[in-house]
Amino acid sequence: MTPTLELAHELLRRPSVTPEDGGCQALIAQRLAAVGFRVEFMPFNAVTNLWARRGDSAPLFCFAGHTDVVPPGPREHWDSDPFEPEVRDGLLYGRGACDMKGEIAAMVTAVEGFIRDHPDHPGSIAFLITSDEEGPSIDGTARVVETLEARQEKIDWCLVGEPSSHERVGDTLKNGRRGSLNGFLKVMGKQGHVAYPDRALNPLHILAPFLVELVDEEWDQGNAFFPATTFQIANLNMGTGAENVIPGTLTAQFNLRFSTELDAETIQRRVVAILDRGGFVYELIWRLSGNPFLTPTGALVEAASAAVREIMGYRPELSTDGGTSDGRFIAPTGAQVLELGAVNASIHQVNECVGVQELEQLSAIYRRILEKLLVV
Ligand SMILES: [Zn+2]
């Protein structure tokens, strides 16, 4: 068994359903301390976070990731125990194999190999690992970044090991993510008998035309890196259960995935302007899950693209699609942020798996990126 595969096994054997860490970070810390990293645990509430750094000087290259996993669901839906890793036909199975304990194993062995060859490398290398990426993401990366900012510890390049690849390792690099804004809307009508509509006010009837406007609105046209912003209704609720009652209120949830052409305040203003034209009474509560971020070009994107070309023989594509990631907390510090990990076909599914060969390729790519950025 290769060192990467072996470490992946050890991490997968530690059950760590979010926000649990299951002892994964202690194991990672032990491996990193052995090659000269200074290790700090930064727990916040139920969340375990690890910050480990080797070197004091700039530039600082940081690997970021998470040890928590999504729940595996019923054991009988899996072909093997989700927390008993198993290799079958060249694939390593287990909850977190691909998202993202496999990538963490590859990061650790990449760094171990790099330090063996370059023990006196210029700059610094760090690991920012949290157990709160799959959960609310409040006490994880966001809090560690706050701590680093407070003591003016600055990340220059951050490689997030999320499974970014589409069909082959490194075919896709995520150099940004869309923002995500949620709205919770309550429209007040007046309850009544369906046979006497003039004495009632149906909240859906007054909202509907403006809901259509919100859906049809051209929020922006996107840009070179982002598709156009979209408005999606996630939930719509009303009704008393009786067929002869006009309900008094309606609640709706909606989400906008938005590009760097827009910001949350602008979207909120535009949504309110459309609703206000309806002249009805409503309440609207907003929750911003994440602002969009983008690393259009720069040394990190160039090093990663070149490393993929050298190891894999093809040129990666840049993409900003998919859900949000913890990169959204790191990018606002001014760091260049890039996501590069395994093929994401099985993430959050039963029988999650990663190619054994993918792990070796990732370890080689990560190491090559370090050489390109830190060894001139
Ligand atoms: Zn993940």
mmCIF file of N, CA and C in Angstrom, residues 181-188 251-256 268 271-272 275 282-289:
data_model
loop_
_atom_site.group_PDB
_atom_site.id
_atom_site.type_symbol
_atom_site.label_atom_id
_atom_site.label_comp_id
_atom_site.label_asym_id
_atom_site.label_seq_id
_atom_site.Cartn_x
_atom_site.Cartn_y
_atom_site.Cartn_z
ATOM 1 N N LEU A 181 -27.515 33.685 -1.848
ATOM 2 C CA LEU A 181 -28.343 34.539 -0.997
ATOM 3 C C LEU A 181 -29.735 33.924 -0.871
ATOM 4 N N ASN A 182 -30.199 33.731 0.369
ATOM 5 C CA ASN A 182 -31.521 33.146 0.622
ATOM 6 C C ASN A 182 -32.493 34.206 1.102
ATOM 7 N N GLY A 183 -33.726 34.107 0.635
ATOM 8 C CA GLY A 183 -34.789 34.992 1.106
ATOM 9 C C GLY A 183 -35.938 34.179 1.684
ATOM 10 N N PHE A 184 -36.463 34.628 2.808
ATOM 11 C CA PHE A 184 -37.622 33.992 3.439
ATOM 12 C C PHE A 184 -38.747 35.029 3.450
ATOM 13 N N LEU A 185 -39.784 34.756 2.652
ATOM 14 C CA LEU A 185 -40.833 35.740 2.403
ATOM 15 C C LEU A 185 -42.145 35.278 3.015
ATOM 16 N N LYS A 186 -42.831 36.203 3.670
ATOM 17 C CA LYS A 186 -44.173 35.913 4.190
ATOM 18 C C LYS A 186 -45.115 36.992 3.678
ATOM 19 N N VAL A 187 -46.147 36.566 2.968
ATOM 20 C CA VAL A 187 -47.114 37.524 2.413
ATOM 21 C C VAL A 187 -48.410 37.428 3.213
ATOM 22 N N MET A 188 -48.894 38.582 3.663
ATOM 23 C CA MET A 188 -50.101 38.632 4.478
ATOM 24 C C MET A 188 -51.328 38.930 3.610
ATOM 25 N N THR A 251 -46.001 31.569 2.767
ATOM 26 C CA THR A 251 -44.557 31.709 2.976
ATOM 27 C C THR A 251 -43.822 31.124 1.783
ATOM 28 N N ALA A 252 -42.722 31.747 1.455
ATOM 29 C CA ALA A 252 -41.915 31.286 0.319
ATOM 30 C C ALA A 252 -40.445 31.411 0.672
ATOM 31 N N GLN A 253 -39.661 30.473 0.171
ATOM 32 C CA GLN A 253 -38.203 30.575 0.292
ATOM 33 C C GLN A 253 -37.635 30.629 -1.106
ATOM 34 N N PHE A 254 -36.647 31.480 -1.294
ATOM 35 C CA PHE A 254 -35.979 31.517 -2.597
ATOM 36 C C PHE A 254 -34.483 31.710 -2.413
ATOM 37 N N ASN A 255 -33.755 31.374 -3.475
ATOM 38 C CA ASN A 255 -32.298 31.468 -3.423
ATOM 39 C C ASN A 255 -31.790 32.077 -4.717
ATOM 40 N N LEU A 256 -30.800 32.935 -4.595
ATOM 41 C CA LEU A 256 -30.103 33.450 -5.771
ATOM 42 C C LEU A 256 -28.648 33.002 -5.713
ATOM 43 N N GLN A 268 -30.903 42.572 -2.967
ATOM 44 C CA GLN A 268 -31.965 42.803 -1.991
ATOM 45 C C GLN A 268 -32.803 44.019 -2.383
ATOM 46 N N VAL A 271 -35.033 43.118 -5.387
ATOM 47 C CA VAL A 271 -36.150 42.232 -5.014
ATOM 48 C C VAL A 271 -37.235 43.046 -4.310
ATOM 49 N N VAL A 272 -36.809 43.890 -3.366
ATOM 50 C CA VAL A 272 -37.768 44.700 -2.605
ATOM 51 C C VAL A 272 -38.522 45.660 -3.537
ATOM 52 N N LEU A 275 -41.259 43.662 -5.251
ATOM 53 C CA LEU A 275 -42.344 43.297 -4.330
ATOM 54 C C LEU A 275 -43.160 44.520 -3.926
ATOM 55 N N TYR A 282 -45.986 42.435 3.426
ATOM 56 C CA TYR A 282 -45.133 41.246 3.495
ATOM 57 C C TYR A 282 -43.980 41.463 4.464
ATOM 58 N N GLU A 283 -43.381 40.335 4.876
ATOM 59 C CA GLU A 283 -42.139 40.373 5.654
ATOM 60 C C GLU A 283 -41.088 39.630 4.850
ATOM 61 N N LEU A 284 -39.864 40.109 4.928
ATOM 62 C CA LEU A 284 -38.802 39.456 4.165
ATOM 63 C C LEU A 284 -37.537 39.404 5.013
ATOM 64 N N ILE A 285 -37.029 38.193 5.205
ATOM 65 C CA ILE A 285 -35.799 38.006 5.982
ATOM 66 C C ILE A 285 -34.740 37.432 5.046
ATOM 67 N N TRP A 286 -33.522 37.962 5.146
ATOM 68 C CA TRP A 286 -32.436 37.540 4.258
ATOM 69 C C TRP A 286 -31.391 36.739 5.019
ATOM 70 N N ARG A 287 -30.804 35.777 4.344
ATOM 71 C CA ARG A 287 -29.614 35.110 4.903
ATOM 72 C C ARG A 287 -28.596 34.923 3.775
ATOM 73 N N LEU A 288 -27.450 35.553 3.970
ATOM 74 C CA LEU A 288 -26.381 35.457 2.972
ATOM 75 C C LEU A 288 -25.497 34.262 3.322
ATOM 76 N N SER A 289 -25.495 33.234 2.476
ATOM 77 C CA SER A 289 -24.639 32.061 2.758
ATOM 78 C C SER A 289 -23.199 32.307 2.353
#
